[in-house]
Every structure is written in structure tokens, then in C-alpha cells.
mmCIF file of C-alpha atoms and ligand atoms in Angstrom:
data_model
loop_
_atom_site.group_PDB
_atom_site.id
_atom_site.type_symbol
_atom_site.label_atom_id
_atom_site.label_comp_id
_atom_site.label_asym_id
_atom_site.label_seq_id
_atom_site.Cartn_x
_atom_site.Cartn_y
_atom_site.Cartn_z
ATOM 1 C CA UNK A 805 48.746 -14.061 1.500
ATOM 2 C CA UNK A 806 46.918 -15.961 -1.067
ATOM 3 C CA UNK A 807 50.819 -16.742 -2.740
ATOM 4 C CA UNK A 808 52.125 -17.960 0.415
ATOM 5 C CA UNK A 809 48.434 -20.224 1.101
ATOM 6 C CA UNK A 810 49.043 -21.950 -1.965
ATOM 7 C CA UNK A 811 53.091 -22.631 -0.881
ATOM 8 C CA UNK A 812 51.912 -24.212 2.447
ATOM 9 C CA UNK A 813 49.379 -26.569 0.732
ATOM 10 C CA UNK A 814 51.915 -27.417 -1.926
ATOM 11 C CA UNK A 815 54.650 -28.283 0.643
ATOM 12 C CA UNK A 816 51.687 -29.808 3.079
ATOM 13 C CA UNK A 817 50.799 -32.123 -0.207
ATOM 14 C CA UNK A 818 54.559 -33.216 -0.713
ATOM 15 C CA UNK A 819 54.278 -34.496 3.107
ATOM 16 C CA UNK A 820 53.810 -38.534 3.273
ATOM 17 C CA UNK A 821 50.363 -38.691 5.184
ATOM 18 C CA UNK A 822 52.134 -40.592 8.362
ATOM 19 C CA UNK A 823 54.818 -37.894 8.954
ATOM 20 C CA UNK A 824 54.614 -38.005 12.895
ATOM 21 C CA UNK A 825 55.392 -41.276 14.211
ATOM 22 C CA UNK A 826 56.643 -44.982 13.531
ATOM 23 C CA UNK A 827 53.684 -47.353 12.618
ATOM 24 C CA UNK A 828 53.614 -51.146 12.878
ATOM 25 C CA UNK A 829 50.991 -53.243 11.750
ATOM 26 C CA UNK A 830 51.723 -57.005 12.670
ATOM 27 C CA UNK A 831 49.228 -58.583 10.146
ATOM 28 C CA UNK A 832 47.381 -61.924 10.647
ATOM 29 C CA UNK A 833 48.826 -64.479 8.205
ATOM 30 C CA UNK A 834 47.281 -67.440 10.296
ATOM 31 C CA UNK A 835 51.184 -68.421 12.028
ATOM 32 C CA UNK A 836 53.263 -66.698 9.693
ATOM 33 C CA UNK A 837 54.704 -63.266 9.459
ATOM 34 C CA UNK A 838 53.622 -60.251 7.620
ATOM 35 C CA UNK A 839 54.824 -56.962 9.519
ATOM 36 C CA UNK A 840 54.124 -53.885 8.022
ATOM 37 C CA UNK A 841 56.603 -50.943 9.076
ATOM 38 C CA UNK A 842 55.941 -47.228 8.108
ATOM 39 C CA UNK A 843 58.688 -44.513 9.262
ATOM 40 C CA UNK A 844 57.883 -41.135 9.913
ATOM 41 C CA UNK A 845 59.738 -40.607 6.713
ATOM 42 C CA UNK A 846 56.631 -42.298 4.970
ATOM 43 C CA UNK A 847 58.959 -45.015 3.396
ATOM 44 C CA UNK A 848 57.511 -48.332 4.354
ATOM 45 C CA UNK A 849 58.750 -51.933 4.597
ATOM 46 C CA UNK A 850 57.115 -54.605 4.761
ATOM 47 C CA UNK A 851 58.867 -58.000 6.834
ATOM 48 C CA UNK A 852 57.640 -61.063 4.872
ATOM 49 C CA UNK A 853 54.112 -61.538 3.465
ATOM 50 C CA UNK A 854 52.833 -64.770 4.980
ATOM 51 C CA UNK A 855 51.512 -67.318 2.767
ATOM 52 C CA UNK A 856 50.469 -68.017 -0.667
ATOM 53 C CA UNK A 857 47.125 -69.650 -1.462
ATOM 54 C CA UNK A 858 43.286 -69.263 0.730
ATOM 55 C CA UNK A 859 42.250 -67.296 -2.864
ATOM 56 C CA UNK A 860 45.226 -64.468 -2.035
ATOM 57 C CA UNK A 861 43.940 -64.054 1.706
ATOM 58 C CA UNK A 862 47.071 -62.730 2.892
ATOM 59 C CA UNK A 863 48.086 -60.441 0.278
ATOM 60 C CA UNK A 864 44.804 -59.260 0.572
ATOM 61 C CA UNK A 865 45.014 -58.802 4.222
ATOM 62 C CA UNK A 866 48.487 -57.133 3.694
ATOM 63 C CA UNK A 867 47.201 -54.870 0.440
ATOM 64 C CA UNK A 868 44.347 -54.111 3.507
ATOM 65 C CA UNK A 869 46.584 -52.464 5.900
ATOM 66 C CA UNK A 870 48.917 -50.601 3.447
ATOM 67 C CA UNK A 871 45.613 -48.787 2.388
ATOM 68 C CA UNK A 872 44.665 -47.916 5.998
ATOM 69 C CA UNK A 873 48.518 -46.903 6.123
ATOM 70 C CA UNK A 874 48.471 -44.380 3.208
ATOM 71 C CA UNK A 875 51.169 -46.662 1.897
ATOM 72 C CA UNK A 876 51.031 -46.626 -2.132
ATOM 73 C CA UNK A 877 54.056 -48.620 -2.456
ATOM 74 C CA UNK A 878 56.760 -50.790 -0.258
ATOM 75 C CA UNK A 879 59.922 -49.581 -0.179
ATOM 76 C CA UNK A 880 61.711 -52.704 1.213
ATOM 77 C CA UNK A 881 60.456 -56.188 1.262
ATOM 78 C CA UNK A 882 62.306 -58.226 3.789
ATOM 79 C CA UNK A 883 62.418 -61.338 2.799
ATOM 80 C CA UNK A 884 63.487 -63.050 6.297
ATOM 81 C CA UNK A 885 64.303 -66.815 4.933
ATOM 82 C CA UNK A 886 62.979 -68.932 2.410
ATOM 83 C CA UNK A 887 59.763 -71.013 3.989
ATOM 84 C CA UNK A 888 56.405 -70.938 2.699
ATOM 85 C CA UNK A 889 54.673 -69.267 5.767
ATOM 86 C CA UNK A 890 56.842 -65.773 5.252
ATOM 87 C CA UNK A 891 58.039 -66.508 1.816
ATOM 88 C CA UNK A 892 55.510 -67.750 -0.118
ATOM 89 C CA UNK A 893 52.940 -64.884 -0.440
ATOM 90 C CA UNK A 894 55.461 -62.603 -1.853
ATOM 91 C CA UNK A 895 54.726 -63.294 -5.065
ATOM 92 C CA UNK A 896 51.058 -62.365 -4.743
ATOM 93 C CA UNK A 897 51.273 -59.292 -2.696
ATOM 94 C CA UNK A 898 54.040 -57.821 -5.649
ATOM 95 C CA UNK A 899 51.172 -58.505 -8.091
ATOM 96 C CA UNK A 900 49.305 -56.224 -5.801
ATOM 97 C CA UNK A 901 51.854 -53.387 -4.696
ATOM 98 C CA UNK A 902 55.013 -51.356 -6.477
ATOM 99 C CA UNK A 903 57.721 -53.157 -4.529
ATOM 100 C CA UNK A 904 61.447 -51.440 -4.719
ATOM 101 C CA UNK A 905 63.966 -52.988 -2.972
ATOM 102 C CA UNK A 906 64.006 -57.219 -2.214
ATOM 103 C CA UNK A 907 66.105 -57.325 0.928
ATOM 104 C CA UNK A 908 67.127 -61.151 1.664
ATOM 105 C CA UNK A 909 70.015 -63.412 2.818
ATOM 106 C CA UNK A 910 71.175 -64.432 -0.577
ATOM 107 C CA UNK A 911 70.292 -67.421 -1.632
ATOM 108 C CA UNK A 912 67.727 -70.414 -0.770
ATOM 109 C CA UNK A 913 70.000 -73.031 1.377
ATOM 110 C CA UNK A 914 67.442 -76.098 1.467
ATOM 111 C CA UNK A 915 67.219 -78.424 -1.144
ATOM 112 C CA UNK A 916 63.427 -80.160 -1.199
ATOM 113 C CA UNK A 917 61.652 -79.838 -3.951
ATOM 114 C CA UNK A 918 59.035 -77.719 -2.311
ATOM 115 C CA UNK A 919 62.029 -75.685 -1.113
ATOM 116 C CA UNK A 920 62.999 -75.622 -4.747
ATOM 117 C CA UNK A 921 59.703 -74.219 -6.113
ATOM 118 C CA UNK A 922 59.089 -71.060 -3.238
ATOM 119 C CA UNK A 923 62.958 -69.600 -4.046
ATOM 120 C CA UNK A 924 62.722 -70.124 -7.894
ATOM 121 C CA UNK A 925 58.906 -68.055 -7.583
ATOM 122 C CA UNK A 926 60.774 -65.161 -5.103
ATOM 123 C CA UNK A 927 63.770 -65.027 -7.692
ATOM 124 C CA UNK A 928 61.691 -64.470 -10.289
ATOM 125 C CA UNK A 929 59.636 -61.755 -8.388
ATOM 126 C CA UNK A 930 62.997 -59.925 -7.034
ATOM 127 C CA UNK A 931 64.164 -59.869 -10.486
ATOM 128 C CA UNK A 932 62.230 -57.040 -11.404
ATOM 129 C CA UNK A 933 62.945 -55.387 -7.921
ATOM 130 C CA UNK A 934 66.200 -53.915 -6.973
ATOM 131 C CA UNK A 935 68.016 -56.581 -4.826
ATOM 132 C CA UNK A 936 69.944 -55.943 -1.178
ATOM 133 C CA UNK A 937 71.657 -59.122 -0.048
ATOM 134 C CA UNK A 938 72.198 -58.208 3.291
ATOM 135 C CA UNK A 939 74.380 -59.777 5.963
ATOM 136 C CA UNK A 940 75.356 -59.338 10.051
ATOM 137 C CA UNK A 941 76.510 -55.910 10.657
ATOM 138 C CA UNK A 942 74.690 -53.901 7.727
ATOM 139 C CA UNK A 943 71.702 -51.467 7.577
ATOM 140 C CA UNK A 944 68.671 -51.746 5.875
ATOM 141 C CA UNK A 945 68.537 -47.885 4.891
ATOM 142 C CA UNK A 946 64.527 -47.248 5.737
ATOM 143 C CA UNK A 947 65.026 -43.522 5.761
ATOM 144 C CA UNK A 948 63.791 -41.867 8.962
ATOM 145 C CA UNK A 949 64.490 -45.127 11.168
ATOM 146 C CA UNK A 950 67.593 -46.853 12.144
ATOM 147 C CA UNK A 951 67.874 -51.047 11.291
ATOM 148 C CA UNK A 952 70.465 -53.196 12.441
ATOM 149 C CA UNK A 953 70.680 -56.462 10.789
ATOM 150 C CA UNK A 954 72.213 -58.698 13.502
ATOM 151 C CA UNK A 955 72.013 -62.355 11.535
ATOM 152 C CA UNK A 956 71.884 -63.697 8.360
ATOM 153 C CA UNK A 957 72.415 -67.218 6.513
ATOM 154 C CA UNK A 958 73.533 -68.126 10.082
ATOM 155 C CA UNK A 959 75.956 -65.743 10.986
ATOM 156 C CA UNK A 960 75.396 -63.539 13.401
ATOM 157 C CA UNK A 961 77.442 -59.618 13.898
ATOM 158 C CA UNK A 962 80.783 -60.126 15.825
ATOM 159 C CA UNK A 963 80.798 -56.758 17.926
ATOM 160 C CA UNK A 964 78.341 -55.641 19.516
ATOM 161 C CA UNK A 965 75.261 -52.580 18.389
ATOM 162 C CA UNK A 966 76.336 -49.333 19.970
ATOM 163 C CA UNK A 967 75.404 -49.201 23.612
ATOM 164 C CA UNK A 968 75.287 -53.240 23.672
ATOM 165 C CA UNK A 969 77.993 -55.643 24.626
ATOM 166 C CA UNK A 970 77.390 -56.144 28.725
ATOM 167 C CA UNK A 971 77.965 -59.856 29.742
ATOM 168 C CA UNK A 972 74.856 -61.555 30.033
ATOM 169 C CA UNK A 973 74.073 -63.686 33.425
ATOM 170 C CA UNK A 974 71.135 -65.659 31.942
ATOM 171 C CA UNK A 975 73.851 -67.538 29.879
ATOM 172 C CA UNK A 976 74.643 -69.557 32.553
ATOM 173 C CA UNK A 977 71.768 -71.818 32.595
ATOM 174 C CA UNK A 978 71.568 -72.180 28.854
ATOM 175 C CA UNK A 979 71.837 -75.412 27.117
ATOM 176 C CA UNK A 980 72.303 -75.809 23.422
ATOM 177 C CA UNK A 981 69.819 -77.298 21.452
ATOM 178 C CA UNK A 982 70.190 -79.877 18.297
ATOM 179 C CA UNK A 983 72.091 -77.613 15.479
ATOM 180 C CA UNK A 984 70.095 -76.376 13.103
ATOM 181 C CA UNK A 985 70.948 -76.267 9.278
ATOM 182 C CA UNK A 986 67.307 -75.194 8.056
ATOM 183 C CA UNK A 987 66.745 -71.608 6.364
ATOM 184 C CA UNK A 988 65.133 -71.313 10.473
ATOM 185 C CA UNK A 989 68.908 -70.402 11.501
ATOM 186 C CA UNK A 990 69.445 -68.593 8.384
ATOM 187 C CA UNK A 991 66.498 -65.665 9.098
ATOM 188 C CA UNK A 992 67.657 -62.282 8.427
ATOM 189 C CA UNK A 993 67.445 -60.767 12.432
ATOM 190 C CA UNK A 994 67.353 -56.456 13.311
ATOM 191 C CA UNK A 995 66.903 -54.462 15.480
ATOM 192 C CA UNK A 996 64.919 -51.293 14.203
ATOM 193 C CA UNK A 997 65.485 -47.715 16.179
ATOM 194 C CA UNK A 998 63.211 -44.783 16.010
ATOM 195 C CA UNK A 999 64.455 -42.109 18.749
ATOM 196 C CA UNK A 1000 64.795 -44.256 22.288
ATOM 197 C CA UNK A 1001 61.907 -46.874 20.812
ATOM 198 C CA UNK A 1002 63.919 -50.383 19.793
ATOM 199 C CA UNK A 1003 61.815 -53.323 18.178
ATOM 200 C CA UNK A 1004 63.379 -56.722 17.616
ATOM 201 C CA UNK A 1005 62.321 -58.665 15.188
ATOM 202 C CA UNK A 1006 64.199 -62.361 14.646
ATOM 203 C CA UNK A 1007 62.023 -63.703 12.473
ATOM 204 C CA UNK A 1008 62.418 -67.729 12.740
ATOM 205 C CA UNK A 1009 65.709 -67.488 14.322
ATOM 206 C CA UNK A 1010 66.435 -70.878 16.866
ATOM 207 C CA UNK A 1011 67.987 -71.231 19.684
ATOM 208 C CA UNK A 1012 71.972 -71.439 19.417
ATOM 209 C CA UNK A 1013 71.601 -68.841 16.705
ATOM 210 C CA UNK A 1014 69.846 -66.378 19.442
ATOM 211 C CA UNK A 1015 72.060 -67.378 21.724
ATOM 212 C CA UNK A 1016 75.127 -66.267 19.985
ATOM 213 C CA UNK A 1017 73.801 -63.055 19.621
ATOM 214 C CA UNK A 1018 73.361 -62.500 23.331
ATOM 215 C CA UNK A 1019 75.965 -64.979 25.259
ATOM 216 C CA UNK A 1020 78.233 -64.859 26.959
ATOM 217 C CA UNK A 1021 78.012 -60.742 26.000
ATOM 218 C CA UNK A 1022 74.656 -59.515 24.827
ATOM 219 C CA UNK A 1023 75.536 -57.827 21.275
ATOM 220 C CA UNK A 1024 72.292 -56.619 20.284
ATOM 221 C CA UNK A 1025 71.207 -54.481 23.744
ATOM 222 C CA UNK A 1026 67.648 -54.018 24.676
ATOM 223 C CA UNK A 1027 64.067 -53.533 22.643
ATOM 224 C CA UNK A 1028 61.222 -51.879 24.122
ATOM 225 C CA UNK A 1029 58.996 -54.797 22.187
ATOM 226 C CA UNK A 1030 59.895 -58.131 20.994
ATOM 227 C CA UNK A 1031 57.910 -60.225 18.006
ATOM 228 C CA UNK A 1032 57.875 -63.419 19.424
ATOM 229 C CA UNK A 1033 60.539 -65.410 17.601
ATOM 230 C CA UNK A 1034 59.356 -68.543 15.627
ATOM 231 C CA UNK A 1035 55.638 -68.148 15.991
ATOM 232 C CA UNK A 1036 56.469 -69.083 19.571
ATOM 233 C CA UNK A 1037 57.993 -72.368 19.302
ATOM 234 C CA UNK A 1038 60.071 -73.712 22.047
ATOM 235 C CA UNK A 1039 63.042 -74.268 19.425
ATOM 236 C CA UNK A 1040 63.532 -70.699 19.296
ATOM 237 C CA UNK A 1041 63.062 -67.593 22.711
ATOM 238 C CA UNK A 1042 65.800 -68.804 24.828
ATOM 239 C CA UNK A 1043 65.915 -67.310 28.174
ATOM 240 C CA UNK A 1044 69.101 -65.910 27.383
ATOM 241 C CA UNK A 1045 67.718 -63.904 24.747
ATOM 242 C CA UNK A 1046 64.695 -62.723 26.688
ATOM 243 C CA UNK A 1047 66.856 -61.218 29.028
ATOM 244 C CA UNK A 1048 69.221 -59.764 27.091
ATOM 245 C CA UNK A 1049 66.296 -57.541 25.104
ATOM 246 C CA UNK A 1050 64.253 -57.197 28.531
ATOM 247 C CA UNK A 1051 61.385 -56.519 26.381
ATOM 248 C CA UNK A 1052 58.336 -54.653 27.450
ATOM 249 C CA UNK A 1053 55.657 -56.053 25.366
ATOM 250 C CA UNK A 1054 55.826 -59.120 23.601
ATOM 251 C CA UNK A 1055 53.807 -59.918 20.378
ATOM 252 C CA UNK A 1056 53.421 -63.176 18.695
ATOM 253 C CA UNK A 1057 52.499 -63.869 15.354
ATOM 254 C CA UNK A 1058 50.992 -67.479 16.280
ATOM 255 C CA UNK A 1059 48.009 -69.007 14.673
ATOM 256 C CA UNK A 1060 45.395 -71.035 16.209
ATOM 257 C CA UNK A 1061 46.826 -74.081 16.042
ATOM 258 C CA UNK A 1062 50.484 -73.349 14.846
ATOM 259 C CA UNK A 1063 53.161 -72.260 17.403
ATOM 260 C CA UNK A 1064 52.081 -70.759 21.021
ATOM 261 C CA UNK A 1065 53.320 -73.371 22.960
ATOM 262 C CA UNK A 1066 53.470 -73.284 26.394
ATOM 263 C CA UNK A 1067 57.259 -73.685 26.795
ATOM 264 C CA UNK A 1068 58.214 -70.009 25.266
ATOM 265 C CA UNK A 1069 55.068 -68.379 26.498
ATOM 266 C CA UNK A 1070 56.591 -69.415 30.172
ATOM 267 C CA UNK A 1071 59.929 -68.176 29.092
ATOM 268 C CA UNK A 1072 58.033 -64.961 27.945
ATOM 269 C CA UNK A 1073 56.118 -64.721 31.118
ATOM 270 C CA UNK A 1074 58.700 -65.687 33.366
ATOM 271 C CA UNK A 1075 60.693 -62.543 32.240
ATOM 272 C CA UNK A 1076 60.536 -59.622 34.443
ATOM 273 C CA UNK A 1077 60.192 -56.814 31.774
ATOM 274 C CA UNK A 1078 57.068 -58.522 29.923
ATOM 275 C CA UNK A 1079 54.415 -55.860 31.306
ATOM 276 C CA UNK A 1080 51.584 -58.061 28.341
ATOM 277 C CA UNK A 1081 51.669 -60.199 25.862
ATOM 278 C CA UNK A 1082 49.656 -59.041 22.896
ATOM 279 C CA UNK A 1083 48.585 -61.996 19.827
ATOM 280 C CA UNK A 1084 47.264 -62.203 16.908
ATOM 281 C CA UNK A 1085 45.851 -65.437 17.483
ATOM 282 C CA UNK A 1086 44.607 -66.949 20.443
ATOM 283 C CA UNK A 1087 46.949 -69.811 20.776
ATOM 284 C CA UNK A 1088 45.238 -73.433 21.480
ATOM 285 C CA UNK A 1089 48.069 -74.807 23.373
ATOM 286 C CA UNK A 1090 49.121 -72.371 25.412
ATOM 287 C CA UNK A 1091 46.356 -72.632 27.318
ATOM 288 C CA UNK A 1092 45.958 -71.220 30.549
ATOM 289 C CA UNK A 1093 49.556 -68.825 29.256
ATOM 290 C CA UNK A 1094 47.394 -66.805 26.921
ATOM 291 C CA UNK A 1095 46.886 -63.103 27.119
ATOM 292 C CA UNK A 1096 43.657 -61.891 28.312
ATOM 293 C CA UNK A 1097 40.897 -61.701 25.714
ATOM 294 C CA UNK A 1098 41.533 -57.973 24.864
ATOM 295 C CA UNK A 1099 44.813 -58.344 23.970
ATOM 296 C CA UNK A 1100 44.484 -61.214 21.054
ATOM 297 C CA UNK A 1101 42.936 -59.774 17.777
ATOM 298 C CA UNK A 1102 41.992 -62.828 16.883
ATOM 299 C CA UNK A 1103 40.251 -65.405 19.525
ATOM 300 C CA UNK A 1104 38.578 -67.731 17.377
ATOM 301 C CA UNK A 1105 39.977 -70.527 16.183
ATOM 302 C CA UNK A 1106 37.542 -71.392 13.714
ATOM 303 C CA UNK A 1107 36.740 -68.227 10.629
ATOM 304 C CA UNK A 1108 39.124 -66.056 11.297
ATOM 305 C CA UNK A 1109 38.398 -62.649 10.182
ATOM 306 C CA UNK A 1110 42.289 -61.246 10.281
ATOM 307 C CA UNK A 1111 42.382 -58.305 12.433
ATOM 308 C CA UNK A 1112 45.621 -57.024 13.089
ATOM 309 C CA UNK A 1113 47.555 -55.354 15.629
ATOM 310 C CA UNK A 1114 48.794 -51.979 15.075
ATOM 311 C CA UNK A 1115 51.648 -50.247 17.070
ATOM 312 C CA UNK A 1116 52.411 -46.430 16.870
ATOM 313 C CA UNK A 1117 55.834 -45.299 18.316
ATOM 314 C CA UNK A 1118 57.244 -41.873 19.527
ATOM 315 C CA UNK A 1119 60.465 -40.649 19.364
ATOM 316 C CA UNK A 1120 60.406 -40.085 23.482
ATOM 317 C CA UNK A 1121 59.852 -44.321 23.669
ATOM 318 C CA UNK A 1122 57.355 -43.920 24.343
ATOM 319 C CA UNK A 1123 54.323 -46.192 22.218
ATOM 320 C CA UNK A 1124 50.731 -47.416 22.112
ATOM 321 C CA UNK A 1125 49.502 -50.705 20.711
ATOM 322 C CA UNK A 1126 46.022 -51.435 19.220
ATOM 323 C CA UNK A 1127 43.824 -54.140 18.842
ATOM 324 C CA UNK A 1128 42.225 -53.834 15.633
ATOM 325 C CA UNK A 1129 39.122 -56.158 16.534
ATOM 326 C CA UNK A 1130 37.905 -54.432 19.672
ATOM 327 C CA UNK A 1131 40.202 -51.141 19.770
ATOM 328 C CA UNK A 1132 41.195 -51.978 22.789
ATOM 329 C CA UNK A 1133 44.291 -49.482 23.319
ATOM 330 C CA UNK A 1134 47.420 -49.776 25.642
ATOM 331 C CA UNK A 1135 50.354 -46.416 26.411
ATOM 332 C CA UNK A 1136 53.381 -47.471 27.814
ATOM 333 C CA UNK A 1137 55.131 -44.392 28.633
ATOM 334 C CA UNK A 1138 58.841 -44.205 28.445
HETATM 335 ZN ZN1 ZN B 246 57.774 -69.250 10.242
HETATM 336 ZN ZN1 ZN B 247 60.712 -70.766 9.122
#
């Protein structure tokens, strides 16, 4: 009895500590992005790390929710496309964390000096990291969870994710937009399964990039909850691709003052899916179109303390999201 005890605690201490669900924390880097993914498997990755600078305040807030997460290391750092608000904190948050893998595009496409400076300090970084240049139509091998990457250095997959490929009526009404050559168009896009749950996360992806992707067939099918593309810019959430993925929840990754404008929160709320919006930030001009109190994490505009937004998933579909500030808690059953 004692013997087989002391087996069951051995095996039980071999277990990573999250072994039952999908977590998601989507981490306030004041308008940048900084999502924090942990599979049941207990390998993590992390999907940019917002930006560098405010005395390390987002690799702190990052180092902050891999601790609540039980994660001692990141297994993948997505590095989406090379501007300072994703970009430019990786540096810090490596000094913080054992990073293995640096998943990216390939390499920086703009040309500024700036531009210059945030790719030479990620090289560096990813240097002592294993590398994964990834492009349209590969997997980023998170065990325990499924990810599509659907674009990357502006090309998008030609056929479509398994299940996907229906023509797409929203297409009709769809205008292009001015083309657009920045590392924007260039963001590394997935989808991520775990069971019948599907998250989409575009990063900075625009317009006629999203729009390939979903017109005049929708290649990338449906996610139960869509990151807000672009901080929630009007340059980027076509219609199109809002009803393609029919999301259920939306979540945006605005800060006070930097995206949340009131054209793609109407294109968000206009969609007949959206049950809520959740935010990280309050967003000062959307206005009237922001989510009700208990669903930002972060109202103020003024000191913000950083509370994030945490999301668990089931294999059923079915998943709850969190509001870190007031734990203010939302099911939506499959
Ligand atoms: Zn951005
Ligand atoms: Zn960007």
C-alpha cells in the first residue's frame, strides 16, 4: 500500500499543475499584446510581450501571470511582427523567463531606424533560443493543442483549415483598403484548437490581408472567441472577417487611449454571434460602444494597475472568462 502511495505521488508530481484545461491570460500591455497560452499539456506560449520600457512594467506584468500560471518556463514565444508594442518587450521578459523556441515570420521587413534597432535586439535574444520561422499552412507544435498558422510576411494559406472553405456572403460589400506594406500585413495569424474550443488570434493583421483569408471562401472556419485584431483599429476587423469566425466573445487588447475606435467596435457589435465584448482597457473613443463596466479589467484611464483577463477552456467548447480586477465571471456553454 505504502509502495503503491509513494508511485501515485511520484506520477501526481510529474503532472504539470494545469493538466485539466486550456488557460489564456490576455495581459495588459497598455494597447499592445501579451497573451499568455497554457495547454493542458502544461507547455505554454506566450504571443508577444508588449512593450519595452515603464522600468520593465510589462515583463513584469507578464513574469506576474506565468507565476499565477505555474508556468516556470515558455515554451514558444510568438513573435507576431516586428513593432515595438508586441516586439519590443521581448527582450526583457527573456531576461526574466527560460524561453525555448522563438517562433516568427523570418525576418524584420521595415527599414527605419527605430525599425532597425527592435529586430537587431529580438535577433540577438532568439539567438540563444531555438528558432521556428513559420509560414501559412504550418503548425506551431504546442503539445496538447492544435495551431494553425494562417498568415505570415503577408501571405496567407491557399486551401482552406479542415472543416473551412464555405463561400462567404459578407464579401460582397467589402471594399479594399490602401495596401499595406508595413510588418501590420506581415503578423503571423492562427487559429488555436483545444477539443471543439477555436481562438483566433491575428495579431495586427489589416484589412485586405483578413480579407484574403475569408473571401470570396472563408479558409480559416469559425472561433468560439476572437482577440480583437489591431488593438481595434478600423484598418484591420473587416466585416468579412467577423462573419466568417462568427465569434462568440470578442476581446480587445486596447489601451486607454490607443485603438478602440468606434468603427470596429460597430463592426464587432453589429455581428450577430458577439454575445460580449470583454477589454482590457476601457477604450476612450469608443465611447458609448464600450462593454459594460464588469467586463473591462481595466476602466481607468489614468494609473493603471494591469489586471488581466483570464480565459479557461474545455474540451466540450465549452469556456469561462474572468475579470481579474473584480472576478467578475462569465460560462458560455457549448
Ligand atoms: Zn500592435
Ligand atoms: Zn503592429
Amino acid at each position: 500500500m505504502r509502495i503503491l502511495i509513494s508511485i501515485l505521488a511520484l506520477s501526481l508530481a510529474a503532472l504539470p499543475l494545469s493538466a485539466a484545461n486550456l488557460q489564456i491570460y490576455f495581459i495588459d500591455v497598455e494597447g499592445g499584446q501579451a497573451t499568455l497560452i497554457v495547454s493542458p499539456s502544461g507547455e505554454s506560449m506566450l504571443v508577444d510581450a508588449g512593450w519595452p520600457g515603464f522600468n520593465g512594467r510589462d515583463a513584469d506584468r507578464i513574469a506576474a501571470a506565468a507565476k499565477l500560471a505555474g508556468v516556470k518556463r515558455i515554451d514558444y514565444l510568438l513573435n507576431t511582427h516586428y513593432h515595438t508594442d508586441h516586439a519590443g518587450g521581448i527582450p526583457e521578459i527573456a531576461a526574466k523567463i527560460p524561453i525555448v523556441h522563438y517562433v516568427d515570420h523570418g525576418s524584420n521587413t521595415e527599414t527605419n531606424p527605430g525599425a532597425q534597432k527592435l529586430a537587431a535586439a529580438y535577433d540577438e535574444v532568439a539567438a540563444k533560443g531555438k528558432r521556428l520561422v513559420v509560414k501559412p499552412g504550418d503548425k506551431i507544435p504546442l503539445r496538447g493543442v492544435e495551431i494553425d498558422v494562417v498568415a505570415a510576411h503577408g501571405a496567407v494559406i491557399s486551401k482552406p483549415l479542415p472543416g473551412a472553405g464555405a463561400p462567404n456572403p459578407a464579401c460582397a460589400s467589402i471594399e479594399p483598403k490602401r495596401e499595406d506594406r508595413s510588418e501590420n500585413g506581415r503578423s503571423v495569424a492562427f487559429i488555436l484548437k483545444y477539443g471543439n474550443f477555436r481562438f483566433a488570434n491575428m495579431a495586427d493583421l489589416t484589412w485586405n490581408k483578413e480579407n484574403e483569408l475569408v473571401c470570396p471562401n472563408n479558409l480559416i472556419g469559425t472561433a468560439d472567441v476572437y482577440l480583437i485584431t489591431h488593438h481595434g483599429l478600423d484598418i484591420s476587423n473587416s466585416p468579412a472577417i467577423l462573419a466568417a469566425l462568427q465569434p462568440v466573445v470578442a476581446i480587445g487588447n486596447n489601451g486607454a487611449k490607443k485603438g478602440g475606435v468606434p468603427g470596429s467596435f460597430q463592426v464587432i457589435r453589429n455581428t450577430p454571434s458577439v454575445k460580449d465584448i470583454w477589454q482590457l482597457h476601457y477604450a476612450i473613443p469608443a465611447g458609448d460602444l464600450n462593454a459594460p463596466e464588469q467586463f473591462i479589467a481595466n476602466p481607468e484611464a489614468e494609473n493603471c494597475q494591469g489586471h488581466y483577463i483570464k480565459l479557461t477552456a474545455e474540451s466540450d467548447g465549452s469556456f469561462t472568462i474572468t475579470n481579474s480586477r473584480n472576478n467578475f465571471s462569465k460560462t458560455y456553454k457549448r
